[in-house]
Short mmCIF file of C-alpha atoms and ligand atoms in Angstrom, two decimals:
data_model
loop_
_atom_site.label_atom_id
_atom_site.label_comp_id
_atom_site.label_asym_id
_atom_site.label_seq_id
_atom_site.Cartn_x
_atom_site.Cartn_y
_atom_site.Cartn_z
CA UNK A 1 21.81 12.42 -20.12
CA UNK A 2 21.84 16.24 -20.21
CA UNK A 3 25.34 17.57 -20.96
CA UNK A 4 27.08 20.20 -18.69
CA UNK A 5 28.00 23.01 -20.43
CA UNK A 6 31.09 25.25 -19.87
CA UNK A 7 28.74 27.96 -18.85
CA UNK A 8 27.02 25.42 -16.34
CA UNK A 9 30.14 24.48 -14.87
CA UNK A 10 30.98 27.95 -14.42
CA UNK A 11 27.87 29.06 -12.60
CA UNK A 12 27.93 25.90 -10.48
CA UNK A 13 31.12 27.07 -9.37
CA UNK A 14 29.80 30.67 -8.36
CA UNK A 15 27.37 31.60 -5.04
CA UNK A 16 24.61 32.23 -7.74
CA UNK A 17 24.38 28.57 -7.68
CA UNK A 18 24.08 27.94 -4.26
CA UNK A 19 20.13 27.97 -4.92
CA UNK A 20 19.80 25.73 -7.70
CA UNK A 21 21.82 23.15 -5.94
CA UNK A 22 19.27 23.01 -3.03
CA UNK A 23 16.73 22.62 -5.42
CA UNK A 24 16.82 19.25 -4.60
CA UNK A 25 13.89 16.90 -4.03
CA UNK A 26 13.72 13.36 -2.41
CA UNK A 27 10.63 11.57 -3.97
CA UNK A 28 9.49 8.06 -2.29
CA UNK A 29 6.78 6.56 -4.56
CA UNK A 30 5.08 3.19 -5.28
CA UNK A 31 7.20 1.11 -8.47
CA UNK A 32 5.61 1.67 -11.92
CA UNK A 33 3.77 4.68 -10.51
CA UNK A 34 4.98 7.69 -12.99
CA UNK A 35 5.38 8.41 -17.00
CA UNK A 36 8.66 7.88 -18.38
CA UNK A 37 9.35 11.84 -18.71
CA UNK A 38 7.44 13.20 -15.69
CA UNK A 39 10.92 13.58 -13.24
CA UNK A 40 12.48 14.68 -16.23
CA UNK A 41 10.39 17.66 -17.12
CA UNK A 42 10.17 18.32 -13.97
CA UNK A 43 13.80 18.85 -13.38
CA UNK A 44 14.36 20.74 -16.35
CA UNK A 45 11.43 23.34 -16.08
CA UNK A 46 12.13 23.89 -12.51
CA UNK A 47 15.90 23.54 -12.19
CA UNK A 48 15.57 21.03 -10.18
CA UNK A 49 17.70 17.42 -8.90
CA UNK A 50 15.40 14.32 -8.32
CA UNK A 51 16.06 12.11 -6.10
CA UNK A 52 13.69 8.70 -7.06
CA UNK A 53 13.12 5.67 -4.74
CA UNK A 54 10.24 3.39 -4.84
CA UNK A 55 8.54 1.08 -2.85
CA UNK A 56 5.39 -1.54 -3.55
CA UNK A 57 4.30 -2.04 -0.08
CA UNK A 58 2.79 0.76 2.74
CA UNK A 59 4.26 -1.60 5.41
CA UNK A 60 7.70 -0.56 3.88
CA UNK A 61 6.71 2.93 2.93
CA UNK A 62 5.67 3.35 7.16
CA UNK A 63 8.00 2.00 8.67
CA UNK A 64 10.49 4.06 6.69
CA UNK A 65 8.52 7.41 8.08
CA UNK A 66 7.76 5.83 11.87
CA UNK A 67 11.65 5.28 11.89
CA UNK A 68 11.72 9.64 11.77
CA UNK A 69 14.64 11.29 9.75
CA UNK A 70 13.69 9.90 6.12
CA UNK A 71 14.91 12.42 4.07
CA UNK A 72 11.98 12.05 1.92
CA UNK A 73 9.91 14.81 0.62
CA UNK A 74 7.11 13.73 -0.92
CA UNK A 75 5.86 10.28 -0.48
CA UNK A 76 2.57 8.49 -1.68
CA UNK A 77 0.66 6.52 0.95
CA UNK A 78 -2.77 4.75 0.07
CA UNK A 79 -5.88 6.18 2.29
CA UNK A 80 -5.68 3.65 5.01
CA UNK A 81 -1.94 4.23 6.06
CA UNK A 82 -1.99 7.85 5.36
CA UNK A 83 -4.86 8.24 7.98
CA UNK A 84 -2.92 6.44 10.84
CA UNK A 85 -0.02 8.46 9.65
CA UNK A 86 -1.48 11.73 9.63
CA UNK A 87 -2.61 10.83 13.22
CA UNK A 88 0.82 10.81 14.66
CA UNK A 89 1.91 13.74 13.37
CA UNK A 90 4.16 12.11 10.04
CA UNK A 91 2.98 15.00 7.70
CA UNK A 92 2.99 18.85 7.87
CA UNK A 93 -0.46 20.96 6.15
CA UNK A 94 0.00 21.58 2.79
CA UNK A 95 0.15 25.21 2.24
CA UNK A 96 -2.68 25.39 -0.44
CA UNK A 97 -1.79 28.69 -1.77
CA UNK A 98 0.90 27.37 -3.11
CA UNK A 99 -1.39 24.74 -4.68
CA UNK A 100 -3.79 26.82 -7.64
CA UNK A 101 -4.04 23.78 -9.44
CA UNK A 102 -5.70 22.11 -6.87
CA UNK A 103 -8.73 23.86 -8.56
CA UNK A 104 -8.42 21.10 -11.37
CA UNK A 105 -9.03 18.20 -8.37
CA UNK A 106 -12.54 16.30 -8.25
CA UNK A 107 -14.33 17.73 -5.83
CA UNK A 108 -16.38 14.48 -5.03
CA UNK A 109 -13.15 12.10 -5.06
CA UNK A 110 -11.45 14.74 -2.69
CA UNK A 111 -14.51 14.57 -0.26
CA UNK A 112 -14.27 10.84 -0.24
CA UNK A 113 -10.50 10.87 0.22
CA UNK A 114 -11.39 13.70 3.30
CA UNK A 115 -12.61 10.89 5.54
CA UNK A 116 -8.93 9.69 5.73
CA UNK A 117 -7.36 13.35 6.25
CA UNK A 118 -9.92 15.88 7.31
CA UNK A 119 -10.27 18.30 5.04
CA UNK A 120 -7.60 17.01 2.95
CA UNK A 121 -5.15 19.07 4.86
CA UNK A 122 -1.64 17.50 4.41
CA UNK A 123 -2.67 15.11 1.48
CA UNK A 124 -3.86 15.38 -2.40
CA UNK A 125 -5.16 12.40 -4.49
CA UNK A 126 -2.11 11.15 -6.84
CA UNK A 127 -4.05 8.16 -8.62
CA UNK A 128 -6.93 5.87 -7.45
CA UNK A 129 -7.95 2.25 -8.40
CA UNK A 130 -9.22 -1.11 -7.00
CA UNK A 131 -7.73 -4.34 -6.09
CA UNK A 132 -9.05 -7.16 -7.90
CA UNK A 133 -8.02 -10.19 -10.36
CA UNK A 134 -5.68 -10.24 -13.56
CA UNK A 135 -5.52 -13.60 -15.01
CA UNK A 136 -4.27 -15.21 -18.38
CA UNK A 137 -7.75 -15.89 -20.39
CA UNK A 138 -6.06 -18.91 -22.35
CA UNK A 139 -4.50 -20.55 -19.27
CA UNK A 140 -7.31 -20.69 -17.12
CA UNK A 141 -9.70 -21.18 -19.79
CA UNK A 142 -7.63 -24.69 -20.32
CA UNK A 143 -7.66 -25.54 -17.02
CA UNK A 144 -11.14 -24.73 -16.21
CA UNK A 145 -13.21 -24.31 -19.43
CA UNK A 146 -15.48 -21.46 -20.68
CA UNK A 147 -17.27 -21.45 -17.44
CA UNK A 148 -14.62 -20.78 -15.14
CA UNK A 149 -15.71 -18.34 -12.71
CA UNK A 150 -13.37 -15.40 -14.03
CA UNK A 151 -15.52 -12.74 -12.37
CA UNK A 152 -15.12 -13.83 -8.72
CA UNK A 153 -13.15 -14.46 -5.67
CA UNK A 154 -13.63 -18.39 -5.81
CA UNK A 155 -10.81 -18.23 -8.74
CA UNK A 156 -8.21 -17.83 -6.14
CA UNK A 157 -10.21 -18.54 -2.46
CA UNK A 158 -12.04 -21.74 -3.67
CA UNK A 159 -9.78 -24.67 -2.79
CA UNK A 160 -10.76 -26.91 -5.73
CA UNK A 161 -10.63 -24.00 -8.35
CA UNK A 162 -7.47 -22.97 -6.98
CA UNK A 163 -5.83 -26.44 -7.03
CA UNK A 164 -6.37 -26.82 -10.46
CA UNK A 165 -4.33 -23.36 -11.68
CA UNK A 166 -1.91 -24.09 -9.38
CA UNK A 167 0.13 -25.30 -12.14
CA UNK A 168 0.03 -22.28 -14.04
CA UNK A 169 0.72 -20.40 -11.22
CA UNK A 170 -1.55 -17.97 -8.83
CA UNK A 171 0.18 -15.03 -7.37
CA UNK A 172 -1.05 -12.91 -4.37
CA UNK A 173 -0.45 -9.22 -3.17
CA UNK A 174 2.57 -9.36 0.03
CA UNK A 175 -0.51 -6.84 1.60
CA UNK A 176 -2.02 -8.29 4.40
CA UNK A 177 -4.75 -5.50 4.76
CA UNK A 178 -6.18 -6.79 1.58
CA UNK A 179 -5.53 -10.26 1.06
CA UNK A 180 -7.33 -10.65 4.43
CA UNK A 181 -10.70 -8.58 3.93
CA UNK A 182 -10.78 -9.69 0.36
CA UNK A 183 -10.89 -13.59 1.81
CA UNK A 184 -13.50 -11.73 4.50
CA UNK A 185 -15.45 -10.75 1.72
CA UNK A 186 -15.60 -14.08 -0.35
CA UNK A 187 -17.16 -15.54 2.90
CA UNK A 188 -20.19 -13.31 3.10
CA UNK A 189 -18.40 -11.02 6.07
CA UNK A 190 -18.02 -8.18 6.31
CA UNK A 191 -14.42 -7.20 4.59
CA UNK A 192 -14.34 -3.64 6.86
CA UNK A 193 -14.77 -5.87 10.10
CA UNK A 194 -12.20 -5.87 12.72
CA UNK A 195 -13.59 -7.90 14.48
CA UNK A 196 -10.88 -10.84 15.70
CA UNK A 197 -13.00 -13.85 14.61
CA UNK A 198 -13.75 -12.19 11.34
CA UNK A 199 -10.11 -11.89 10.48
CA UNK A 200 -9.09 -15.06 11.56
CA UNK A 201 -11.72 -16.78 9.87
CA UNK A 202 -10.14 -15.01 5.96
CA UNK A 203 -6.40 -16.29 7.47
CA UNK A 204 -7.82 -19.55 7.16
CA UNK A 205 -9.17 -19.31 4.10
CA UNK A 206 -5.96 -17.75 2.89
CA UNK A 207 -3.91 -20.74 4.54
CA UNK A 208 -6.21 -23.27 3.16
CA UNK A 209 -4.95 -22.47 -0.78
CA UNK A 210 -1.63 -21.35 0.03
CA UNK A 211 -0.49 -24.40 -1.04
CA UNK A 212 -1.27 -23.22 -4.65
CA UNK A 213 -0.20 -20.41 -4.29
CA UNK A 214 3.22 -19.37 -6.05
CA UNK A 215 4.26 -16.44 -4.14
CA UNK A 216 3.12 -13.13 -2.46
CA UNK A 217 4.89 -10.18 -3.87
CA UNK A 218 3.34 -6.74 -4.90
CA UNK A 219 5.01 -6.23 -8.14
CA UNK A 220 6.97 -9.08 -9.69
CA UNK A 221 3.60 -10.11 -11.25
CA UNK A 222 3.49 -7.81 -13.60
CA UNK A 223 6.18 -9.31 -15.43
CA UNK A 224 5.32 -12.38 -14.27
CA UNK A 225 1.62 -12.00 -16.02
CA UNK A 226 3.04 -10.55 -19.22
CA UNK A 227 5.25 -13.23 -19.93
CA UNK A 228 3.02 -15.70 -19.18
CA UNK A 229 4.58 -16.92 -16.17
CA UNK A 230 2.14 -17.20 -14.07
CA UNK A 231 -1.76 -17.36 -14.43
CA UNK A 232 -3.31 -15.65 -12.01
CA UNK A 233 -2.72 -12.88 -9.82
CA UNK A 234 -4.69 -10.68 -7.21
CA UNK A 235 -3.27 -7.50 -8.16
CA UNK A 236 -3.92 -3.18 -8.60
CA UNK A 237 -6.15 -2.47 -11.22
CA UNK A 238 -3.25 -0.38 -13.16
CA UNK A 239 -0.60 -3.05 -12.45
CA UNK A 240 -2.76 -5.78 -14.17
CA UNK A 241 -2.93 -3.47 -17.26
CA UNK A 242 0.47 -2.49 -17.80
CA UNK A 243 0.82 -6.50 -17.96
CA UNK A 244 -1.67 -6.53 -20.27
CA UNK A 245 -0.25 -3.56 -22.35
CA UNK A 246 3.59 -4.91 -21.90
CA UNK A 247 1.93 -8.46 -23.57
CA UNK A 248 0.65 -7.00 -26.35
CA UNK A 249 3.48 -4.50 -27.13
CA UNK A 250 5.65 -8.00 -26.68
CA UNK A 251 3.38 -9.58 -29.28
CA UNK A 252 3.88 -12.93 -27.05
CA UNK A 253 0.37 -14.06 -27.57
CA UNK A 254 -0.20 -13.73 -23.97
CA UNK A 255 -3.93 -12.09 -23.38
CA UNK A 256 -4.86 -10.76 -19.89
CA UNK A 257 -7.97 -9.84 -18.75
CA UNK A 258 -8.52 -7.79 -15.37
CA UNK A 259 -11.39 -8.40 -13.21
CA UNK A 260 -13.35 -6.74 -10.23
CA UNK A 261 -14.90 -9.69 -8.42
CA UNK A 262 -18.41 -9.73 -8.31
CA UNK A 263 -18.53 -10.19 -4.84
CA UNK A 264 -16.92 -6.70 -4.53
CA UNK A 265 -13.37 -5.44 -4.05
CA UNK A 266 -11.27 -2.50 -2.47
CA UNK A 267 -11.23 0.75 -3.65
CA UNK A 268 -8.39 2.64 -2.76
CA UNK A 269 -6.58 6.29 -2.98
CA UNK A 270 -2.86 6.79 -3.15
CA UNK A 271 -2.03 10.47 -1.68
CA UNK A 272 0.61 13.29 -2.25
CA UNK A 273 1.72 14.10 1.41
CA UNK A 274 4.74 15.87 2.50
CA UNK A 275 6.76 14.57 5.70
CA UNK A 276 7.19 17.00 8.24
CA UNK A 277 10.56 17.08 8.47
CA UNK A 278 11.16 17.08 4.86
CA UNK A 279 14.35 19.16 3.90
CA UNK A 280 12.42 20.69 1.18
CA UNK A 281 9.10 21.19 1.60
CA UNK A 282 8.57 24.47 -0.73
CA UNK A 283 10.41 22.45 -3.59
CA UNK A 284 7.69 19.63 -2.69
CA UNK A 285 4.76 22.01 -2.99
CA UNK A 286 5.95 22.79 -6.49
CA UNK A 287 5.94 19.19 -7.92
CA UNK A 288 2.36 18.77 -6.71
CA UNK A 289 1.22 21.73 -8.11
CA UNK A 290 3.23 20.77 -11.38
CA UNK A 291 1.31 17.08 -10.94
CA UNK A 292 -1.62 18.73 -10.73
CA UNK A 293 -1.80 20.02 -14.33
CA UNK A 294 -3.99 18.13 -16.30
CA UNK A 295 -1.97 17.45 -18.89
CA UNK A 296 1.15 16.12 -16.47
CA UNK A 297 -1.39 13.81 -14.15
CA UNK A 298 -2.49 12.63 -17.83
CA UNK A 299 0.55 12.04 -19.04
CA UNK A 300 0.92 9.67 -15.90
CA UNK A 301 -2.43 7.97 -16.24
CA UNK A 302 -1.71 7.20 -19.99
CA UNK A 303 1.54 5.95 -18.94
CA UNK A 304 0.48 3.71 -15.53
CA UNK A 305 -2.75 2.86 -16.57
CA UNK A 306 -4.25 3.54 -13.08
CA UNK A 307 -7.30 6.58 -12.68
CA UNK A 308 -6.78 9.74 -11.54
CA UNK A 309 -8.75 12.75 -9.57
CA UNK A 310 -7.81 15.15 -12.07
CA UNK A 311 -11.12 16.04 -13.56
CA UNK A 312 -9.61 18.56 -15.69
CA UNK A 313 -7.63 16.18 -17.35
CA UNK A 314 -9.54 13.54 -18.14
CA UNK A 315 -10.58 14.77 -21.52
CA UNK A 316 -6.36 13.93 -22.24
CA UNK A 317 -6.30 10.77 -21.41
CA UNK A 318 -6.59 8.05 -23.77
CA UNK A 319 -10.69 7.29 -24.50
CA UNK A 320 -9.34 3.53 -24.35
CA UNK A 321 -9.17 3.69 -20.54
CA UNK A 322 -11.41 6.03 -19.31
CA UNK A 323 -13.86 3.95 -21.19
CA UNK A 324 -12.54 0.89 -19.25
CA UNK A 325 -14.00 -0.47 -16.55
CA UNK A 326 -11.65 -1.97 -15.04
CA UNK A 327 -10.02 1.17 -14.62
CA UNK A 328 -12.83 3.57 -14.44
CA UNK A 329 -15.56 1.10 -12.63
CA UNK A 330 -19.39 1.78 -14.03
CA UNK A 331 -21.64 2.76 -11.24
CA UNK A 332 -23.21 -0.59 -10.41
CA UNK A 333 -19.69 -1.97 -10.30
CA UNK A 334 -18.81 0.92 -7.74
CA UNK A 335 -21.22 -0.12 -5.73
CA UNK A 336 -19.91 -2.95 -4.76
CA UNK A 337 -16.49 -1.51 -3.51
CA UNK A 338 -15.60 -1.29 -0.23
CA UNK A 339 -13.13 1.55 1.39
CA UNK A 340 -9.98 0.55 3.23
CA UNK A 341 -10.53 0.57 7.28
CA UNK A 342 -8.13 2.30 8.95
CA UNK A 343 -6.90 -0.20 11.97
CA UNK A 344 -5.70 0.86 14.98
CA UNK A 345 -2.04 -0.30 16.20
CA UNK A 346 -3.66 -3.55 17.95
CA UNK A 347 -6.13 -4.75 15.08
CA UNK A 348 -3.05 -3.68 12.69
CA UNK A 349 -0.79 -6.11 15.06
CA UNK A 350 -3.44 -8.57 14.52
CA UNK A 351 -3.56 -8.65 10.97
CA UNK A 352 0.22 -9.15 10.59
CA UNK A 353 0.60 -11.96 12.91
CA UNK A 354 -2.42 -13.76 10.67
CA UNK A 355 -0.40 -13.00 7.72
CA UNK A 356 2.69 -14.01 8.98
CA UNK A 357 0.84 -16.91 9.91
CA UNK A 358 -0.53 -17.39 6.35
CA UNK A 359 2.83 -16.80 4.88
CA UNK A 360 4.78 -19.10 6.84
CA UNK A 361 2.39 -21.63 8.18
CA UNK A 362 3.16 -20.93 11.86
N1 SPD G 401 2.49 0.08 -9.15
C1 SPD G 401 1.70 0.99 -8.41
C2 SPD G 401 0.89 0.32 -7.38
C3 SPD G 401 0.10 1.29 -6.59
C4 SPD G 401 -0.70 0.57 -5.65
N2 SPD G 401 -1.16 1.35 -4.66
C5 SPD G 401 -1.44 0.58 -3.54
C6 SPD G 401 -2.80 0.54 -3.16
C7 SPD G 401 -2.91 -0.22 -1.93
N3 SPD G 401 -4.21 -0.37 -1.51
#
């Protein structure tokens, strides 16, 4: 807690003031999403107040900006959302003059992120990463031996395999726009389909293990993983690591490995965008310029675990996890990722009622 100084109460109480106090920024990000002192220097070096909120689900996240008036000034929606956002008009350009360290950006990450906002006009990559498996290498090991099949789908999709962790607990994302093409995927379809049938068809593969299933929730099983808790969990490639990291820092004797299936996964981008009715919009500018150094997005990656489009600074982050593939996927494994679909308001009515469906059972 900084301490307010005689002379800081005195200029707060002068017009000279007025500025700094509108130097005030509402931030809206995914949970366990930023290093510990990122707000922090943030505030300080640009005299700035931030306001923090998170979230750890786009359904939340949009219907927050589709209700209008958020407040927020910055928020971080993954590719997908931020597409069908963009579309009606949720987010103003970003001024890219106001952006030099946009120079630092990877040019071929940014080109792939393009085909969800044209030109990457009102959005810039904040961190990337996949959605795959973290599991507890002892647990299922004693449930299912040294051949359990760790490195696909069928550890959480297959009814038998499934049934026999359910003990330990398995744990699946609350995000029905992966669950579902993941479950596509395991059946040989394809996971970018919207076609009706196709959907339907990884519901009821989905509703055929819920039974084993302990819950679906986006970020309790992070804790949940690291304590040992639970045993399996489809999860973000970062999340599953900060698990692993909070296990070993714990010294529990909890191991967890992270896994992209070898059936494939989702690749995904989470974007900087500014709302366009954002009270502060200049203010916002200036924190993604400032998360656009290297060292700051570096600072984050070390911190969350998750990659980043920073090219410039990957030679700070820690060689432990750009050397990781689970974080940093090796070409063959990237070429079995698949990028999100962007559904249109009836297939994205479709997929909720499945989930719904899947969740509840009716
Ligand atoms: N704890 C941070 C989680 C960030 C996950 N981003 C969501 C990606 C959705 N495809």
């Amino acid at each position: 807690m900084r301490k307010m100084t005689a002379i800081a109460v005195l200029l707060a109480s002068t017009p000279l003031a007025a500025g700094a106090q509108d130097r005030v920024l509402n931030i809206y990000n995914w949970s366990d999403y930023i290093a510990e002192d990122t707000i922090e220097k943030f505030e300080e070096e640009f005299d700035a107040t931030v306001n923090y909120d998170v979230y750890d689900s786009n359904e939340v996240l949009e219907a927050r900006l589709f209700a209008g008036n958020s407040g927020f000034d910055i928020v971080v929606p993954t590719s997908d959302f931020l597409r069908r956002q963009v579309d009606a008009g949720i987010y103003q350009e970003l001024d890219y003059d106001l952006l030099p360290n946009a120079e630092n950006m990877d040019a071929d990450l940014m080109e792939a992120a393009s085909v969800y906002d044209a030109d990457n006009a009102h959005s810039v990559i904040y961190m990337w990463g996949t959605t795959g498996i973290g599991y507890n290498t002892a647990m299922v090991e004693e449930r299912l031996g040294a051949d359990a099949p760790t490195d696909s789908w069928a550890l959480v999709f297959d009814p038998e395999i499934a049934a026999q962790l359910a003990d330990c607990g398995i744990t699946m994302l609350d995000a029905p726009t992966e669950m579902i093409p993941a479950a596509m995927n395991y059946l040989g379809l394809d996971p970018r389909s919207t076609d009706q049938a196709d959907m339907e068809a990884g519901a009821e593969l989905i509703e055929s293990v819920r039974e084993h299933v302990r819950y679906f929730h986006s970020s309790q099983y992070i804790s949940d993983l690291a304590n040992g808790d639970v045993c399996v969990s489809v999860g973000w490639s970062g999340d599953v690591f900060q698990a692993l990291y909070r296990a070993e820092e714990a010294e529990n004797g909890v191991e967890i490995a992270y896994v992209i299936p070898e059936e494939g996964a989702l690749q995904w981008f989470d974007l900087m965008a500014i709302p366009a009715d954002a009270p502060n919009p200049e203010l916002a500018h200036e924190f993604i310029n400032f998360v656009m150094r290297p060292e700051i997005t570096a600072d984050i990656t070390n911190y969350v675990w998750y990659a980043n489009a920073n090219e410039a600074s990957l030679e700070l982050v820690d060689e432990e996890i750009t050397s990781d593939p689970g974080i940093f996927p090796t070409e063959a494994a990237s070429e079995r990722l698949w990028a999100a679909q962007v559904y249109d308001a009836r297939v994205d009515r479709t997929i909720n009622r499945l989930w719904t469906q899947v969740k509840t059972g009716q």
